[in-house]
């Protein structure tokens, strides 16, 4: 469930370790950006929508300072917890092709490029390396947005409304049953990388196909995806504590020997 609190309340709870999952096609992370929660800033702010959810609004960034200065109550509303994002990465999003007049892509290779996807397990605040990669990915995302024409921005980001950029938004995608199988499969592959290679293979093929069509893919998308792929590779470090003890190793082995869950 979303823990939506004022910024000051979120800061007071900063000592509580809470990782919250953001699943693909889950509409809940969009809350509260279309709601005026006693915050006059939302009367005239045009949000970047879904991608904004992944930004570090809790940090003392210039963006947050600008928001606070623009609000009468000096407060904004945020979700509590660090993000764990299950992202279906695309070599070039369909919405970008639809909004742009990229005739070369549409004529030659649109279907091949659009079909090149992979599922990633991203934890921006897992360690220093992922924080650095996340910051780089954010720079590429901002660069992409800056490259859009005013007409493309109007089409993609309707004023004062979350853009409909995702596949099939459904509240059902917020339930843990929709991603428990994915977590299970990724954990087992991390524990036994020689036995299970489904996601390793998927990511390798994704990168190879991106390289084949690199000249047709915006640089910002290409390099952002490289950052995301490297972030996913850092997931193995989450097992370090368990792997340092015999009981931890035994627990992981016992888990891998357990029952399969549907992905």
Tab-separated table of C-alpha atoms in Angstrom:
chain	number	residue	atom	x	y	z
A	1	UNK	CA	0.000	0.000	0.000
A	2	UNK	CA	1.242	3.551	-0.593
A	3	UNK	CA	2.620	5.351	2.458
A	4	UNK	CA	1.869	8.906	1.338
A	5	UNK	CA	2.953	11.503	3.871
A	6	UNK	CA	4.134	15.094	4.009
A	7	UNK	CA	7.807	15.636	3.345
A	8	UNK	CA	8.538	16.532	6.970
A	9	UNK	CA	6.837	13.318	8.134
A	10	UNK	CA	8.862	11.265	5.655
A	11	UNK	CA	12.062	12.818	7.017
A	12	UNK	CA	11.080	11.932	10.605
A	13	UNK	CA	10.676	8.295	9.500
A	14	UNK	CA	14.018	8.185	7.692
A	15	UNK	CA	15.487	5.778	10.261
A	16	UNK	CA	12.858	3.153	9.392
A	17	UNK	CA	14.168	0.838	6.671
A	18	UNK	CA	11.410	0.384	4.121
A	19	UNK	CA	11.862	-0.688	0.515
A	20	UNK	CA	8.693	-0.343	-1.555
A	21	UNK	CA	8.126	-2.145	-4.822
A	22	UNK	CA	7.029	-0.309	-7.949
A	23	UNK	CA	5.685	-2.889	-10.373
A	24	UNK	CA	5.325	-2.513	-14.127
A	25	UNK	CA	1.942	-0.986	-15.101
A	26	UNK	CA	1.107	-0.180	-11.473
A	27	UNK	CA	-0.910	3.077	-11.240
A	28	UNK	CA	-0.433	3.546	-7.484
A	29	UNK	CA	2.967	5.315	-7.767
A	30	UNK	CA	1.170	8.072	-9.687
A	31	UNK	CA	-0.567	9.119	-6.462
A	32	UNK	CA	-0.595	11.927	-5.333
A	33	UNK	CA	0.571	13.843	-8.391
A	34	UNK	CA	-2.917	14.402	-9.781
A	35	UNK	CA	-4.329	15.374	-6.395
A	36	UNK	CA	-4.303	18.836	-4.878
A	37	UNK	CA	-3.523	17.873	-1.285
A	38	UNK	CA	-3.662	21.375	0.209
A	39	UNK	CA	-0.724	22.229	-1.997
A	40	UNK	CA	-1.079	25.202	-4.322
A	41	UNK	CA	1.980	24.181	-6.304
A	42	UNK	CA	-0.034	21.466	-8.037
A	43	UNK	CA	-2.383	24.107	-9.442
A	44	UNK	CA	0.182	25.060	-12.034
A	45	UNK	CA	2.934	22.453	-12.003
A	46	UNK	CA	3.128	20.134	-15.010
A	47	UNK	CA	4.736	16.908	-13.744
A	48	UNK	CA	6.815	14.612	-15.889
A	49	UNK	CA	4.485	11.840	-14.771
A	50	UNK	CA	5.420	8.269	-14.062
A	51	UNK	CA	9.172	8.739	-14.463
A	52	UNK	CA	9.021	11.416	-11.774
A	53	UNK	CA	8.106	8.727	-9.236
A	54	UNK	CA	11.626	7.347	-9.415
A	55	UNK	CA	13.256	10.701	-8.668
A	56	UNK	CA	14.768	11.381	-5.258
A	57	UNK	CA	12.329	14.008	-4.043
A	58	UNK	CA	13.315	13.405	-0.422
A	59	UNK	CA	16.821	14.713	-1.081
A	60	UNK	CA	17.518	18.444	-0.621
A	61	UNK	CA	17.661	19.011	-4.371
A	62	UNK	CA	17.096	22.404	-6.056
A	63	UNK	CA	13.826	20.994	-7.434
A	64	UNK	CA	12.509	20.258	-3.932
A	65	UNK	CA	13.600	23.676	-2.680
A	66	UNK	CA	11.776	25.307	-5.580
A	67	UNK	CA	8.638	23.314	-4.814
A	68	UNK	CA	8.735	24.245	-1.135
A	69	UNK	CA	9.227	27.913	-1.940
A	70	UNK	CA	6.184	27.784	-4.223
A	71	UNK	CA	3.823	26.273	-1.654
A	72	UNK	CA	1.933	28.174	0.992
A	73	UNK	CA	2.292	25.387	3.572
A	74	UNK	CA	5.961	24.715	2.758
A	75	UNK	CA	5.038	21.051	2.361
A	76	UNK	CA	4.777	18.540	-0.460
A	77	UNK	CA	3.429	14.999	-0.309
A	78	UNK	CA	5.668	11.986	-0.874
A	79	UNK	CA	5.686	8.206	-0.672
A	80	UNK	CA	7.696	6.761	2.211
A	81	UNK	CA	10.400	4.216	1.482
A	82	UNK	CA	13.213	3.517	-0.948
A	83	UNK	CA	12.191	2.366	-4.397
A	84	UNK	CA	12.604	-1.149	-5.762
A	85	UNK	CA	11.549	-0.843	-9.375
A	86	UNK	CA	10.592	-3.738	-11.635
A	87	UNK	CA	11.184	-2.147	-14.997
A	88	UNK	CA	10.420	-3.517	-18.434
A	89	UNK	CA	13.201	-1.768	-20.301
A	90	UNK	CA	12.637	-1.072	-23.984
A	91	UNK	CA	15.312	-0.314	-26.566
A	92	UNK	CA	13.150	2.578	-27.713
A	93	UNK	CA	9.728	3.234	-26.141
A	94	UNK	CA	6.715	3.096	-28.417
A	95	UNK	CA	5.431	6.372	-27.009
A	96	UNK	CA	8.603	8.148	-28.165
A	97	UNK	CA	8.291	6.772	-31.680
A	98	UNK	CA	4.580	7.651	-31.737
A	99	UNK	CA	5.256	11.219	-30.625
A	100	UNK	CA	8.192	11.773	-32.962
A	101	UNK	CA	8.288	11.909	-36.706
A	102	UNK	CA	10.968	9.237	-36.924
A	103	UNK	CA	10.140	7.957	-40.361
A	104	UNK	CA	13.336	5.912	-40.653
A	105	UNK	CA	12.516	3.854	-37.575
A	106	UNK	CA	8.855	3.529	-38.541
A	107	UNK	CA	9.718	2.453	-42.071
A	108	UNK	CA	12.607	0.056	-41.456
A	109	UNK	CA	12.924	-1.382	-37.992
A	110	UNK	CA	10.142	-0.239	-35.652
A	111	UNK	CA	8.846	-3.723	-34.938
A	112	UNK	CA	12.316	-5.136	-34.241
A	113	UNK	CA	13.249	-2.274	-31.930
A	114	UNK	CA	9.940	-2.229	-30.052
A	115	UNK	CA	10.090	-5.977	-29.454
A	116	UNK	CA	13.507	-5.680	-27.806
A	117	UNK	CA	12.689	-5.608	-24.089
A	118	UNK	CA	14.014	-7.079	-20.860
A	119	UNK	CA	12.798	-7.100	-17.247
A	120	UNK	CA	15.119	-5.381	-14.760
A	121	UNK	CA	15.279	-5.376	-10.964
A	122	UNK	CA	16.429	-1.878	-10.021
A	123	UNK	CA	17.284	-0.674	-6.521
A	124	UNK	CA	18.701	2.863	-6.869
A	125	UNK	CA	19.788	3.109	-3.213
A	126	UNK	CA	21.228	-0.397	-2.863
A	127	UNK	CA	24.810	0.896	-2.696
A	128	UNK	CA	27.048	3.753	-3.850
A	129	UNK	CA	27.458	2.212	-7.290
A	130	UNK	CA	23.715	2.035	-7.952
A	131	UNK	CA	23.268	5.593	-6.664
A	132	UNK	CA	25.886	6.788	-9.144
A	133	UNK	CA	24.334	4.815	-12.010
A	134	UNK	CA	20.888	6.093	-11.100
A	135	UNK	CA	22.110	9.678	-11.213
A	136	UNK	CA	23.619	9.058	-14.653
A	137	UNK	CA	20.389	7.477	-15.889
A	138	UNK	CA	18.478	10.509	-14.606
A	139	UNK	CA	20.745	12.833	-16.568
A	140	UNK	CA	20.055	10.859	-19.746
A	141	UNK	CA	16.306	10.911	-19.047
A	142	UNK	CA	16.393	14.689	-18.608
A	143	UNK	CA	18.438	15.031	-21.793
A	144	UNK	CA	15.810	13.044	-23.681
A	145	UNK	CA	13.024	15.264	-22.363
A	146	UNK	CA	14.963	18.393	-23.365
A	147	UNK	CA	15.304	17.038	-26.905
A	148	UNK	CA	11.538	16.731	-27.394
A	149	UNK	CA	9.814	19.448	-29.386
A	150	UNK	CA	7.045	21.502	-27.714
A	151	UNK	CA	4.499	19.551	-29.793
A	152	UNK	CA	5.913	16.205	-28.626
A	153	UNK	CA	5.877	17.347	-24.999
A	154	UNK	CA	2.256	18.458	-25.293
A	155	UNK	CA	1.315	15.084	-26.752
A	156	UNK	CA	3.170	13.034	-24.153
A	157	UNK	CA	2.650	15.132	-21.033
A	158	UNK	CA	-0.796	16.684	-20.837
A	159	UNK	CA	-0.826	19.625	-18.448
A	160	UNK	CA	-1.692	18.780	-14.818
A	161	UNK	CA	-2.226	15.122	-15.632
A	162	UNK	CA	-0.167	11.961	-15.518
A	163	UNK	CA	0.779	10.817	-19.020
A	164	UNK	CA	-0.548	7.512	-20.293
A	165	UNK	CA	2.820	6.134	-21.349
A	166	UNK	CA	2.566	2.634	-19.991
A	167	UNK	CA	1.054	-0.478	-21.502
A	168	UNK	CA	-2.043	-1.449	-19.516
A	169	UNK	CA	-2.354	0.323	-16.197
A	170	UNK	CA	-4.313	-1.739	-13.704
A	171	UNK	CA	-4.694	-1.617	-9.931
A	172	UNK	CA	-4.228	-5.402	-9.997
A	173	UNK	CA	-0.582	-4.821	-10.916
A	174	UNK	CA	-0.066	-3.228	-7.499
A	175	UNK	CA	-0.652	-6.530	-5.700
A	176	UNK	CA	2.414	-8.494	-4.613
A	177	UNK	CA	1.042	-11.597	-6.316
A	178	UNK	CA	1.885	-9.925	-9.636
A	179	UNK	CA	5.614	-9.721	-8.853
A	180	UNK	CA	6.315	-12.328	-6.152
A	181	UNK	CA	7.144	-14.890	-8.836
A	182	UNK	CA	9.604	-12.485	-10.445
A	183	UNK	CA	11.387	-11.849	-7.132
A	184	UNK	CA	11.525	-15.594	-6.539
A	185	UNK	CA	13.009	-16.303	-9.976
A	186	UNK	CA	15.603	-13.539	-9.733
A	187	UNK	CA	16.714	-14.651	-6.269
A	188	UNK	CA	17.146	-18.252	-7.405
A	189	UNK	CA	19.126	-17.170	-10.435
A	190	UNK	CA	21.393	-15.036	-8.249
A	191	UNK	CA	22.006	-17.999	-5.949
A	192	UNK	CA	22.637	-20.462	-8.781
A	193	UNK	CA	23.821	-18.420	-11.802
A	194	UNK	CA	25.263	-21.482	-13.527
A	195	UNK	CA	21.999	-23.426	-13.357
A	196	UNK	CA	19.549	-20.637	-14.140
A	197	UNK	CA	20.374	-18.085	-16.828
A	198	UNK	CA	16.992	-16.850	-18.048
A	199	UNK	CA	17.443	-13.221	-17.026
A	200	UNK	CA	21.170	-13.177	-17.731
A	201	UNK	CA	20.447	-14.336	-21.279
A	202	UNK	CA	17.601	-11.869	-21.689
A	203	UNK	CA	19.759	-8.925	-20.670
A	204	UNK	CA	22.652	-10.017	-22.865
A	205	UNK	CA	20.363	-10.356	-25.893
A	206	UNK	CA	18.766	-6.989	-25.089
A	207	UNK	CA	22.187	-5.293	-25.093
A	208	UNK	CA	23.283	-7.063	-28.293
A	209	UNK	CA	20.153	-6.012	-30.179
A	210	UNK	CA	20.463	-2.444	-28.888
A	211	UNK	CA	23.971	-2.336	-30.319
A	212	UNK	CA	22.720	-3.605	-33.691
A	213	UNK	CA	20.157	-0.783	-33.937
A	214	UNK	CA	22.142	1.866	-32.064
A	215	UNK	CA	22.061	4.356	-34.942
A	216	UNK	CA	18.247	4.298	-34.840
A	217	UNK	CA	17.933	4.676	-31.061
A	218	UNK	CA	18.216	8.091	-29.350
A	219	UNK	CA	21.556	8.317	-27.508
A	220	UNK	CA	19.795	9.293	-24.285
A	221	UNK	CA	17.696	6.089	-24.357
A	222	UNK	CA	20.691	3.920	-25.251
A	223	UNK	CA	22.965	5.202	-22.474
A	224	UNK	CA	20.154	5.315	-19.929
A	225	UNK	CA	19.492	1.621	-20.597
A	226	UNK	CA	23.196	0.857	-20.170
A	227	UNK	CA	23.011	2.442	-16.706
A	228	UNK	CA	19.941	0.377	-15.872
A	229	UNK	CA	21.645	-2.839	-16.988
A	230	UNK	CA	24.619	-2.091	-14.757
A	231	UNK	CA	22.295	-1.284	-11.853
A	232	UNK	CA	20.650	-4.678	-12.253
A	233	UNK	CA	24.057	-6.374	-12.095
A	234	UNK	CA	24.574	-4.881	-8.629
A	235	UNK	CA	21.656	-6.934	-7.316
A	236	UNK	CA	24.082	-9.739	-6.416
A	237	UNK	CA	25.534	-7.561	-3.642
A	238	UNK	CA	22.246	-7.866	-1.728
A	239	UNK	CA	23.194	-11.479	-0.913
A	240	UNK	CA	26.601	-10.586	0.542
A	241	UNK	CA	25.539	-10.713	4.198
A	242	UNK	CA	23.859	-14.098	3.830
A	243	UNK	CA	26.767	-15.550	1.874
A	244	UNK	CA	29.280	-14.662	4.579
A	245	UNK	CA	27.947	-17.182	7.090
A	246	UNK	CA	27.328	-20.917	6.898
A	247	UNK	CA	23.757	-20.491	8.155
A	248	UNK	CA	23.145	-17.832	5.533
A	249	UNK	CA	24.464	-20.047	2.752
A	250	UNK	CA	22.336	-22.918	4.029
A	251	UNK	CA	19.239	-20.678	4.080
A	252	UNK	CA	19.801	-19.615	0.478
A	253	UNK	CA	20.320	-23.201	-0.612
A	254	UNK	CA	17.158	-24.275	1.200
A	255	UNK	CA	15.260	-21.493	-0.529
A	256	UNK	CA	16.518	-22.531	-3.955
A	257	UNK	CA	15.405	-26.104	-3.311
A	258	UNK	CA	11.875	-24.928	-2.506
A	259	UNK	CA	8.718	-24.788	-4.590
A	260	UNK	CA	8.575	-22.733	-7.761
A	261	UNK	CA	6.296	-19.691	-7.952
A	262	UNK	CA	4.630	-18.555	-11.183
A	263	UNK	CA	6.285	-15.515	-12.774
